[in-house]
Tab-separated table of C-alpha atoms in Angstrom:
chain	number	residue	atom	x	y	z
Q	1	UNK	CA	-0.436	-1.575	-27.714
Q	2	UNK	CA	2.737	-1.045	-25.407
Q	3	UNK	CA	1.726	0.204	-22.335
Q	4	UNK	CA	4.955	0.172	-20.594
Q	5	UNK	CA	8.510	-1.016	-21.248
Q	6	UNK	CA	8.200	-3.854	-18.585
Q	7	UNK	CA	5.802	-5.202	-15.797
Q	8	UNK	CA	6.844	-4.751	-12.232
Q	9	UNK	CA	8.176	-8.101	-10.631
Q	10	UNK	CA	7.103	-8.565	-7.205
Q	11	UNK	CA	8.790	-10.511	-4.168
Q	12	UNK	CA	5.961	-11.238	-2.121
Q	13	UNK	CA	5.660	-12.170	1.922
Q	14	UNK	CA	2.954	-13.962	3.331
Q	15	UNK	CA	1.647	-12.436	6.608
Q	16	UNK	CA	2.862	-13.924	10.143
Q	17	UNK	CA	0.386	-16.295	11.237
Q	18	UNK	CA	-0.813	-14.774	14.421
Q	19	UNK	CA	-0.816	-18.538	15.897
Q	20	UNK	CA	2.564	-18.935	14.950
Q	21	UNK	CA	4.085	-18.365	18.543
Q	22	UNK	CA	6.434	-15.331	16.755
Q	23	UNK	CA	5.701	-12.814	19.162
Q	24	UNK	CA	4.320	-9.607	17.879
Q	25	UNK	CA	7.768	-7.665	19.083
Q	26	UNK	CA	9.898	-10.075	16.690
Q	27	UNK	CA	7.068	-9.706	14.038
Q	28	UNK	CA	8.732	-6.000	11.649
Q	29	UNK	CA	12.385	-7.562	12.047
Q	30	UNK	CA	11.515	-11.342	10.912
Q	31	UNK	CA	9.392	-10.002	8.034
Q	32	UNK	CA	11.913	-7.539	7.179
Q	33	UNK	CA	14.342	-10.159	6.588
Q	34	UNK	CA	12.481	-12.049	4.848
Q	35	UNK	CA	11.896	-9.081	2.032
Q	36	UNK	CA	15.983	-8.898	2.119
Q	37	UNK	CA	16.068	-12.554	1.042
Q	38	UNK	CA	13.217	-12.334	-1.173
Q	39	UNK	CA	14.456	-9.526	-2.663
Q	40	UNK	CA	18.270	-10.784	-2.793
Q	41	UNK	CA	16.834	-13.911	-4.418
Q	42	UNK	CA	14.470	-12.868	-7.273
Q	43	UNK	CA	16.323	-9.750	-7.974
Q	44	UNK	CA	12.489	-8.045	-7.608
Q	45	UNK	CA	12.347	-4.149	-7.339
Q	46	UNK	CA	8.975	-4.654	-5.159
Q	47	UNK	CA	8.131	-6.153	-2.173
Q	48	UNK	CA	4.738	-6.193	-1.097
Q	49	UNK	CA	3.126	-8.243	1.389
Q	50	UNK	CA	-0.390	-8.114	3.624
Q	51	UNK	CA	-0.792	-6.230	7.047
Q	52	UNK	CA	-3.915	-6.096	9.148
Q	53	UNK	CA	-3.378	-9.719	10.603
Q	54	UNK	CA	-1.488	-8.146	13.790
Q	55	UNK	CA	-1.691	-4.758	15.808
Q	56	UNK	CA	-1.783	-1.639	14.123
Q	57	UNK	CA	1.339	-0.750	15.924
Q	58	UNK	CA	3.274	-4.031	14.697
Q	59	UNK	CA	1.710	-2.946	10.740
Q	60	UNK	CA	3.755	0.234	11.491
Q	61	UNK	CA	7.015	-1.071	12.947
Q	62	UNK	CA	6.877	-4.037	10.329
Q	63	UNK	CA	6.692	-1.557	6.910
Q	64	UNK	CA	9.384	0.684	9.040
Q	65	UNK	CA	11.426	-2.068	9.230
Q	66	UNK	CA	10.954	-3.600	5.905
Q	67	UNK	CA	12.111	0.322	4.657
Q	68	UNK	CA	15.283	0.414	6.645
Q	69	UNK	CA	16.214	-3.326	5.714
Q	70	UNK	CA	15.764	-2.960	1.932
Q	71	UNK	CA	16.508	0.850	1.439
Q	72	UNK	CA	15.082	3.721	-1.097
Q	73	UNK	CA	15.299	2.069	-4.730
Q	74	UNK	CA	12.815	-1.193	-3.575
Q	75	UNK	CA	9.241	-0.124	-3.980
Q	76	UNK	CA	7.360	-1.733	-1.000
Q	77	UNK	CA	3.282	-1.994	-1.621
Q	78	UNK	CA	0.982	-3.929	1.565
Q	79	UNK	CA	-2.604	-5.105	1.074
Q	80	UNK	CA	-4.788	-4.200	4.088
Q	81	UNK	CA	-7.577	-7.005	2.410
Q	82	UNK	CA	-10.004	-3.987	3.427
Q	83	UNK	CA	-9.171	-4.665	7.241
Q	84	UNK	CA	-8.650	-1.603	8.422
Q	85	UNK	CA	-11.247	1.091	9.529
Q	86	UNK	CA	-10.469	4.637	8.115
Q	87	UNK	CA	-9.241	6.044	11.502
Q	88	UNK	CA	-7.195	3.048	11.068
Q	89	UNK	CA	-5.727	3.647	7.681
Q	90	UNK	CA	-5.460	7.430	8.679
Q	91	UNK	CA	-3.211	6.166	11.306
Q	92	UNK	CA	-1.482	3.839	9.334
Q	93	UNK	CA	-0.741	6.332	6.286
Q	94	UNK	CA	0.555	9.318	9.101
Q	95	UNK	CA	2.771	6.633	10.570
Q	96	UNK	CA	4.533	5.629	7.774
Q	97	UNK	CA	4.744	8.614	5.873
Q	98	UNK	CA	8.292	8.539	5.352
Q	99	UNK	CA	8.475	5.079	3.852
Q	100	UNK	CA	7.755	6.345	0.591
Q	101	UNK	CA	4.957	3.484	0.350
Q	102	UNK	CA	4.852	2.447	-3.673
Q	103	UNK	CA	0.826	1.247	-3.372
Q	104	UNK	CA	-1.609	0.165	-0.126
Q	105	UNK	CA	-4.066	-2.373	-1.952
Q	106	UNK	CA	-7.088	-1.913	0.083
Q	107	UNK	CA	-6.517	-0.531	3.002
Q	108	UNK	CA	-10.548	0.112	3.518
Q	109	UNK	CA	-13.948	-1.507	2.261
Q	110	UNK	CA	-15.629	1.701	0.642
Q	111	UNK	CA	-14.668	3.244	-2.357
Q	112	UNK	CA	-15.404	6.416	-1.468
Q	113	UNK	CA	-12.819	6.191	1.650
Q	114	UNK	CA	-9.889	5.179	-0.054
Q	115	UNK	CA	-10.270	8.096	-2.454
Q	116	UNK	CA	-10.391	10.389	0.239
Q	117	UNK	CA	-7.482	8.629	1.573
Q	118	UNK	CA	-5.512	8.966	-1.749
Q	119	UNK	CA	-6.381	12.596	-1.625
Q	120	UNK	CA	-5.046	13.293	2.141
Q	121	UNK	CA	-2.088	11.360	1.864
Q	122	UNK	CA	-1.296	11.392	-1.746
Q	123	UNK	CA	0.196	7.501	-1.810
Q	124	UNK	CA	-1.317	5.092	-4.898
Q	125	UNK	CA	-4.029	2.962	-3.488
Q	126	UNK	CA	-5.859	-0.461	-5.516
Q	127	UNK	CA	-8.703	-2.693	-5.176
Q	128	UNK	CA	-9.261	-5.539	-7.302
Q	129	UNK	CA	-12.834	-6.279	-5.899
Q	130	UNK	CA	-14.930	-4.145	-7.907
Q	131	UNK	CA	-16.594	-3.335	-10.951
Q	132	UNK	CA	-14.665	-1.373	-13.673
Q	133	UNK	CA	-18.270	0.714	-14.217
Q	134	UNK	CA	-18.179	1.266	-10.687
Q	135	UNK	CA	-14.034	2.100	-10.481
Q	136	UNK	CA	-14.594	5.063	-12.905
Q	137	UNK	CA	-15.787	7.258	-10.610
Q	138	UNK	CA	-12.803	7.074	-8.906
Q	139	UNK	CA	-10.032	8.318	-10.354
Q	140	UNK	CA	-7.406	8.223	-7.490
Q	141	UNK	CA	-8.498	3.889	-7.211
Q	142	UNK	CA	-6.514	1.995	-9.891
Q	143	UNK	CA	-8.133	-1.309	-10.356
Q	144	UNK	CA	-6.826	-4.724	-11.437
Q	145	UNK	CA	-3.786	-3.962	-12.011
Q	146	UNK	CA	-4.078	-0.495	-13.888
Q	147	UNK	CA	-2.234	2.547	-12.512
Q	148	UNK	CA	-4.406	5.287	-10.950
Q	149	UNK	CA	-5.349	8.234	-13.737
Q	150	UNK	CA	-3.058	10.993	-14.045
Q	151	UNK	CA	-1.435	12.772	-11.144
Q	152	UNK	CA	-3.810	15.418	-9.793
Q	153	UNK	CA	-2.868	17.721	-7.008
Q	154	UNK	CA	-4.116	17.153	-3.328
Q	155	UNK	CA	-5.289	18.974	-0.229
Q	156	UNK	CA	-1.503	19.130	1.009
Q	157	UNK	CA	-0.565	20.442	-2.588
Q	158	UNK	CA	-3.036	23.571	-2.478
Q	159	UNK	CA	-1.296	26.541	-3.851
Q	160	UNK	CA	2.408	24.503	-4.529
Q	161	UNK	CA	3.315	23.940	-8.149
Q	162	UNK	CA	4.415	20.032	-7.057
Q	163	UNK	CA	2.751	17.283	-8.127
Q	164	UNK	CA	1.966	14.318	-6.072
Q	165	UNK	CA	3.851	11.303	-6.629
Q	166	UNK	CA	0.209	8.889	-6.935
Q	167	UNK	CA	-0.259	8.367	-10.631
């Protein structure tokens, strides 16, 4: 049956070759105007792209960027491609706390981390590279393509009546 009354269409940016000769300073602005065009030409309410091909601090200034450039009503969703360790991620997440991130696609290789990710930061997190047996035990982990299950309330939630946006 109807799950939904449409899919999500996504603009998508290819990561910065590090070989390129961009250097990382010009790295946030060039991408970010490359999800303005992207955007501006497919008429997509998501961007997403990859991170975790440059310095941590670049990851951080780039999705910064990429928020200011396209504003509040385009979701923007980055795919780690399990390259980040979870002091890392932790980082990341803290960092860009404010950019209202709309999914982070693997931002570690364990299971087990990015739940405890989703539950200390709250934002929707996805894999595609696992089993759905093995996905079920993880209820904060959508997986290829499904949402996350319903919205459950986190550490930073404990004793509010809000509900966390992941779900």
């Amino acid at each position: 049956g109807k799950l939904r009354e449409a899919a999500e269409f996504a603009a998508y940016g290819y990561p910065i070759d590090p070989d390129s000769g961009i250097p990382e300073s010009a790295i946030p602005a060039t991408l970010a105007a490359l999800a303005a065009e992207s955007v501006a030409t497919s008429g997509a309410r998501v961007f997403e792209f990859k991170i975790a091909r440059h310095s941590l601090d670049v990851d951080i200034a780039t999705v910064l960027a990429v928020r200011a450039t396209l504003g509040p009503d385009v979701a923007i969703h980055v795919d780690a491609n399990m390259n980040y360790t979870m002091e890392e991620a932790r980082k990341f997440l803290a960092s860009v706390a404010g950019a209202g991130l709309g999914n982070f696609e693997e931002p570690v290789a364990s299971l087990v981390e990015m739940e405890r990710l989703h539950t200390e930061f709250g934002v929707p997190l996805s894999t595609h590279r696992v089993l759905v047996d093995a996905i079920r035990r993880f209820p904060g982990i959508a997986a290829g393509g499904q949402r996350p299950a319903a919205p459950r309330r986190h550490r930073r939630h404990a004793g509010a009546d809000a509900r966390c946006r992941c779900g």
